[in-house]
CSV table of C-alpha atoms and ligand atoms in Angstrom, one decimal:
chain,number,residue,atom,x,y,z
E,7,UNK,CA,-25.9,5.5,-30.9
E,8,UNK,CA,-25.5,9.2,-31.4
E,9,UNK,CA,-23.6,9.3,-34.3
E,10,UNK,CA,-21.7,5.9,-34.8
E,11,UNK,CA,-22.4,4.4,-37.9
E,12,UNK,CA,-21.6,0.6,-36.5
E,13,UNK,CA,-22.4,-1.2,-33.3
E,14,UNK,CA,-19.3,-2.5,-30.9
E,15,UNK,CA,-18.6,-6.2,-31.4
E,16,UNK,CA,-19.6,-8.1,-28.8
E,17,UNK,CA,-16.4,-9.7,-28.3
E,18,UNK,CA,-15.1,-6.4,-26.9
E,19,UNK,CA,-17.4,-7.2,-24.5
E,20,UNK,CA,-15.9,-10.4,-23.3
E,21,UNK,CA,-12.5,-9.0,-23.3
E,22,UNK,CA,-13.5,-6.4,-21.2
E,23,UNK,CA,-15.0,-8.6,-18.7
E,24,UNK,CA,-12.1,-11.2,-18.7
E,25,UNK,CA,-10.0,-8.7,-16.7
E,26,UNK,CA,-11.9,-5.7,-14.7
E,27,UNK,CA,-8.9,-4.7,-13.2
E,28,UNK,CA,-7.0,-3.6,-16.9
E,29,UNK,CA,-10.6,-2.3,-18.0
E,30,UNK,CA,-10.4,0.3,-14.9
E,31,UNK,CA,-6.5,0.9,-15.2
E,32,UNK,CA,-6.9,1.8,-18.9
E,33,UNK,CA,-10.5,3.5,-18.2
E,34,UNK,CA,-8.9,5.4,-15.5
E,35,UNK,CA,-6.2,7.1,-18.1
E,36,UNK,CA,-8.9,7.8,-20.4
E,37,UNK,CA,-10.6,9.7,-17.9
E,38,UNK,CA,-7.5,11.6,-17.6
E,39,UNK,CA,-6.8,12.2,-21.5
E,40,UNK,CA,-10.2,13.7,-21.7
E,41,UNK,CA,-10.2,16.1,-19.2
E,42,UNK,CA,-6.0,17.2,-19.8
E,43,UNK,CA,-7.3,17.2,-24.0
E,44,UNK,CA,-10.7,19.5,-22.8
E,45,UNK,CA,-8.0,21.7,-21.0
E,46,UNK,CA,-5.7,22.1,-23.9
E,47,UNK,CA,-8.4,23.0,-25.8
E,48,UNK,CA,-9.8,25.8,-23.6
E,49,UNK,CA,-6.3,26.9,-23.6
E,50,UNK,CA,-5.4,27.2,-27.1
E,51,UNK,CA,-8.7,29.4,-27.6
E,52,UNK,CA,-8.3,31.9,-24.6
E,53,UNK,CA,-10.2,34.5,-26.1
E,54,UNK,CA,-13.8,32.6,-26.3
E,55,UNK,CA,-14.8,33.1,-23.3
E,56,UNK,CA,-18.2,30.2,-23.4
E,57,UNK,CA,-16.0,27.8,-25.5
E,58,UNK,CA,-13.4,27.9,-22.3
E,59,UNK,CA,-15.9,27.8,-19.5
E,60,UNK,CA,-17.5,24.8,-21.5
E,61,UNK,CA,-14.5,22.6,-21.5
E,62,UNK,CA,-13.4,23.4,-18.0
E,63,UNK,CA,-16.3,22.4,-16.5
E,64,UNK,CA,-15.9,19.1,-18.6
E,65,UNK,CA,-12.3,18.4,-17.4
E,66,UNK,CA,-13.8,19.3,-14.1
E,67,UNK,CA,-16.0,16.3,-14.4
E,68,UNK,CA,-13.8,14.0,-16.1
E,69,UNK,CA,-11.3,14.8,-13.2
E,70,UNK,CA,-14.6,13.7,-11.0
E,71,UNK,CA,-14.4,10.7,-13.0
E,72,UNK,CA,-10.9,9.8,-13.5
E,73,UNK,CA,-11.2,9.5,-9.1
E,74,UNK,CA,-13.9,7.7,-8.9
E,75,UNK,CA,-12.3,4.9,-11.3
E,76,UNK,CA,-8.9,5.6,-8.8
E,77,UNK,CA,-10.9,4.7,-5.8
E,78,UNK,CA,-12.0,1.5,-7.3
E,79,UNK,CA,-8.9,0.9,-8.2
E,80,UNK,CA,-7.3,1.2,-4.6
E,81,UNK,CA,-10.2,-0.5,-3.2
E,82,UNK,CA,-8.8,-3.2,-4.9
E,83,UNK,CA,-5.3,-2.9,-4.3
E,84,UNK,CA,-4.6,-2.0,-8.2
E,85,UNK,CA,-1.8,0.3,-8.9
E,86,UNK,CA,-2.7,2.8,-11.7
E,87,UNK,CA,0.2,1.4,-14.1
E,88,UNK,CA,1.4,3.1,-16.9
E,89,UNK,CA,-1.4,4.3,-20.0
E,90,UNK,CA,-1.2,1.8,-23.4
E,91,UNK,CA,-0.6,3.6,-26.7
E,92,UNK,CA,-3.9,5.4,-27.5
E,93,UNK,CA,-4.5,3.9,-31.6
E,94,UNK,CA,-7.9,4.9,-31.8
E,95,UNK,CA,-7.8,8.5,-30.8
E,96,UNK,CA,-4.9,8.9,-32.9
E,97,UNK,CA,-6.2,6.9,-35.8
E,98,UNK,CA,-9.4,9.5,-35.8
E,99,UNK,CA,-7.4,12.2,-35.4
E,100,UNK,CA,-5.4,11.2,-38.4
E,101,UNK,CA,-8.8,10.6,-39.9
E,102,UNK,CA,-10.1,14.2,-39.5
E,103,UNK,CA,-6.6,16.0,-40.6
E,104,UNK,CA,-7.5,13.7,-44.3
E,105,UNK,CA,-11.0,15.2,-44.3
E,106,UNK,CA,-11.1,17.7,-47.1
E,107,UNK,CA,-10.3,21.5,-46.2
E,108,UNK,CA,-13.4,23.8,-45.9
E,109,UNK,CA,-12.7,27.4,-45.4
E,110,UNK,CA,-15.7,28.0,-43.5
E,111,UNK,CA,-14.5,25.2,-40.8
E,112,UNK,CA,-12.0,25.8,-38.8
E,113,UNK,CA,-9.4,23.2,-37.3
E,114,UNK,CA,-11.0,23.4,-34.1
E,115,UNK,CA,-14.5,22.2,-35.4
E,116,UNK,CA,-13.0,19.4,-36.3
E,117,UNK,CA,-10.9,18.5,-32.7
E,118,UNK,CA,-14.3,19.1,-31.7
E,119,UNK,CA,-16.1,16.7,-33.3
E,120,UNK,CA,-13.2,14.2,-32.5
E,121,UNK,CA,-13.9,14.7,-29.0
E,122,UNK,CA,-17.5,14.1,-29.8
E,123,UNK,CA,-17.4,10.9,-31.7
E,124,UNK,CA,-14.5,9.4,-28.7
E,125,UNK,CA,-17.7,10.4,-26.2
E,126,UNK,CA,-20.2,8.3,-28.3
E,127,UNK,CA,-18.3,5.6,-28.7
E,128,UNK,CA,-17.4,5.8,-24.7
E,129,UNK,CA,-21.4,6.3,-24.4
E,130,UNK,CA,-22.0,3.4,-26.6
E,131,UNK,CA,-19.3,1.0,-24.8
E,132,UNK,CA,-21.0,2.1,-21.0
E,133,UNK,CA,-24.3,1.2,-22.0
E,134,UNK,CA,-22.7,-2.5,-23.1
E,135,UNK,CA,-20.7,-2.8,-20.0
E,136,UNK,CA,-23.7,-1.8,-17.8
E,137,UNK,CA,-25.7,-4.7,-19.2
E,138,UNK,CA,-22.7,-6.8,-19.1
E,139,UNK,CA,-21.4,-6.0,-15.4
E,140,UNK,CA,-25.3,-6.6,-14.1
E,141,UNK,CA,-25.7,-10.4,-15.4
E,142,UNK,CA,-22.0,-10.9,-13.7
E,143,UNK,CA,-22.7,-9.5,-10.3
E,144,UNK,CA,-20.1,-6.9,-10.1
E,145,UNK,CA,-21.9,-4.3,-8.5
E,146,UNK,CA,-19.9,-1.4,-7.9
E,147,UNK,CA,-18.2,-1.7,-11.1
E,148,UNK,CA,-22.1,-2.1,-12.4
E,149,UNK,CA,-22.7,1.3,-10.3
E,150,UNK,CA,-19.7,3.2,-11.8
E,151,UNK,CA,-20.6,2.6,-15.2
E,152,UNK,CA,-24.5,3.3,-14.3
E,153,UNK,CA,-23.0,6.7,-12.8
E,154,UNK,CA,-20.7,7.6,-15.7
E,155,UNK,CA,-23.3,6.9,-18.6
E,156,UNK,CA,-25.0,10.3,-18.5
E,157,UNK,CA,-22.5,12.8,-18.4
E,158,UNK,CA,-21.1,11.0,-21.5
E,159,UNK,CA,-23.8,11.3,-23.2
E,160,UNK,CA,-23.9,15.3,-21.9
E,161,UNK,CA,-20.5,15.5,-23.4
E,162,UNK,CA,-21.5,14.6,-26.4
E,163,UNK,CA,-24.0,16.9,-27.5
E,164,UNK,CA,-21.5,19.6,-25.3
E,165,UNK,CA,-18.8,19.1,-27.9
E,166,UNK,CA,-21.4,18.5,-30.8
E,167,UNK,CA,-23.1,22.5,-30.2
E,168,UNK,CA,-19.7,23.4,-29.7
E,169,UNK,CA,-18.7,22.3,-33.0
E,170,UNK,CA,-21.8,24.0,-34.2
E,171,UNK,CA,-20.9,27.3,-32.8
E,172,UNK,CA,-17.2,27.7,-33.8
E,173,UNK,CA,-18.5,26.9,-37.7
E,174,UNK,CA,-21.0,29.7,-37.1
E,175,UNK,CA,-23.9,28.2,-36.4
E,176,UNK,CA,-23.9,26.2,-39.9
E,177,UNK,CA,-25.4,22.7,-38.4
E,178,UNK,CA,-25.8,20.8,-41.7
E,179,UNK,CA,-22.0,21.4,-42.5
E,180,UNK,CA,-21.0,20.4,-39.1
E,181,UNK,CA,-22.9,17.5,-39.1
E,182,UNK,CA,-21.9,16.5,-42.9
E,183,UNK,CA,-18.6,16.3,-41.2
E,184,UNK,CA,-19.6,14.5,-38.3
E,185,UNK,CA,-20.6,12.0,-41.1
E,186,UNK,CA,-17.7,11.3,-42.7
E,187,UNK,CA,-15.9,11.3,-39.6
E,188,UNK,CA,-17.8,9.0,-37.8
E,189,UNK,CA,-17.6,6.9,-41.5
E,190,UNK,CA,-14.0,6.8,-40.7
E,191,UNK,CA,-14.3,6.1,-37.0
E,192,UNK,CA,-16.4,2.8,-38.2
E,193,UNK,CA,-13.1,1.8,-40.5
E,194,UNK,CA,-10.9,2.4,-37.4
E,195,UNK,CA,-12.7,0.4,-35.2
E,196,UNK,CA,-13.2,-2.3,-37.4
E,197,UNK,CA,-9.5,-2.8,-38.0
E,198,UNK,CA,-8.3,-2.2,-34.7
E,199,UNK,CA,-8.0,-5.4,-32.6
E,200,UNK,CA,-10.4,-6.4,-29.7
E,201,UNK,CA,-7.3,-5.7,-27.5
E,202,UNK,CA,-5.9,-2.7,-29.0
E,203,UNK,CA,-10.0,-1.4,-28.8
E,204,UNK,CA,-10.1,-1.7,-25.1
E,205,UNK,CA,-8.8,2.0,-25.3
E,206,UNK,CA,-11.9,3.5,-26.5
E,207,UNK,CA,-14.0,2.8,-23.6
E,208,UNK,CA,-13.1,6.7,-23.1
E,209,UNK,CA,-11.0,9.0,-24.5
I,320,FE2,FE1,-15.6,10.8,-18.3
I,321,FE2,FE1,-16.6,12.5,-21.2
């Protein structure tokens, strides 16, 4: 999907299923590390004014996520517990500061495009738990997901023409890098275990 170079293993699935409640808790924090990392962003670029509006109406909607996940959540009587270590995001962060330096690209291409690859894989993980959360009768979990599915796929492209802008417009180097990054993000999530992955249903 988009620009993931390998499927999620179906087993991620089947973790994700065996306990709905620590797939919302840790979803729920991921909904909140994407809109507080959209806001840091706008913040550390004051001065571009379409880059900042961009990214704050993203954290405005993954603060319109992060409570609908928190509803669910008290619906069920869950507390919101404390976030797990985030190893993906900071494996592919890792990944993009070892991609080799291009003067033409700044450092904020790339945090970009790491915002943009976390969104596909999120994308690509919705789409599974849709299909999943349908054949086990869970249907407002079924209906979140359903909900949530297009806007991630919104923010992808968002951060992906982005990217595209702050490299001046220069799509083939933007997407070469998208390429090795997304080469990377296929290592990361093929070492990481199934546990360790439930992370990445959103970053
Ligand atoms: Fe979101
Ligand atoms: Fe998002």
């Amino acid at each position: 999907m988009f620009c993931l170079k390998v499927p999620t293993d179906s087993q991620w699935v089947d973790e994700a299923l065996r306990d709905l409640g620590a797939l919302l808790v840790d979803h729920a924090h991921c909904e909140l590390k994407a809109a507080s990392n959209a806001l840091s962003l706008a913040a550390r670029h004051p001065t571009r004014f379409a880059l900042v509006r961009a990214l704050s109406d993203l954290a405005r909607e993954e603060v319109d996520h992060f409570q609908q996940v928190l509803h669910l959540l008290e619906a069920r009587g869950l507390p919101l517990g404390e976030p797990r270590t985030d190893t993906y995001a900071a494996a592919l962060r890792y990944a993009a500061s070892r991609l080799p330096r291009d003067a033409a690209i700044p450092a904020l291409v790339d945090r970009l495009l790491v915002a943009a690859v976390i969104e596909a894989r999120s994308c690509e993980r919705f789409k599974l738990l849709m299909t999943a959360l349908e054949a086990a009768d869970a249907p407002e979990i079924f209906a979140l997901y359903q909900d949530l599915f297009p806007s991630e796929a919104r923010h992808y492209r968002t951060f992906y023409d982005l990217a595209v802008e702050e490299a001046g417009g220069d799509e083939a180097r933007v997407r070469g890098r998208l390429d090795a990054l997304a080469e990377a993000e296929a290592r990361i999530v093929a070492g990481l275990a199934t546990e360790e992955q439930r992370s990445t249903v959103h970053g």
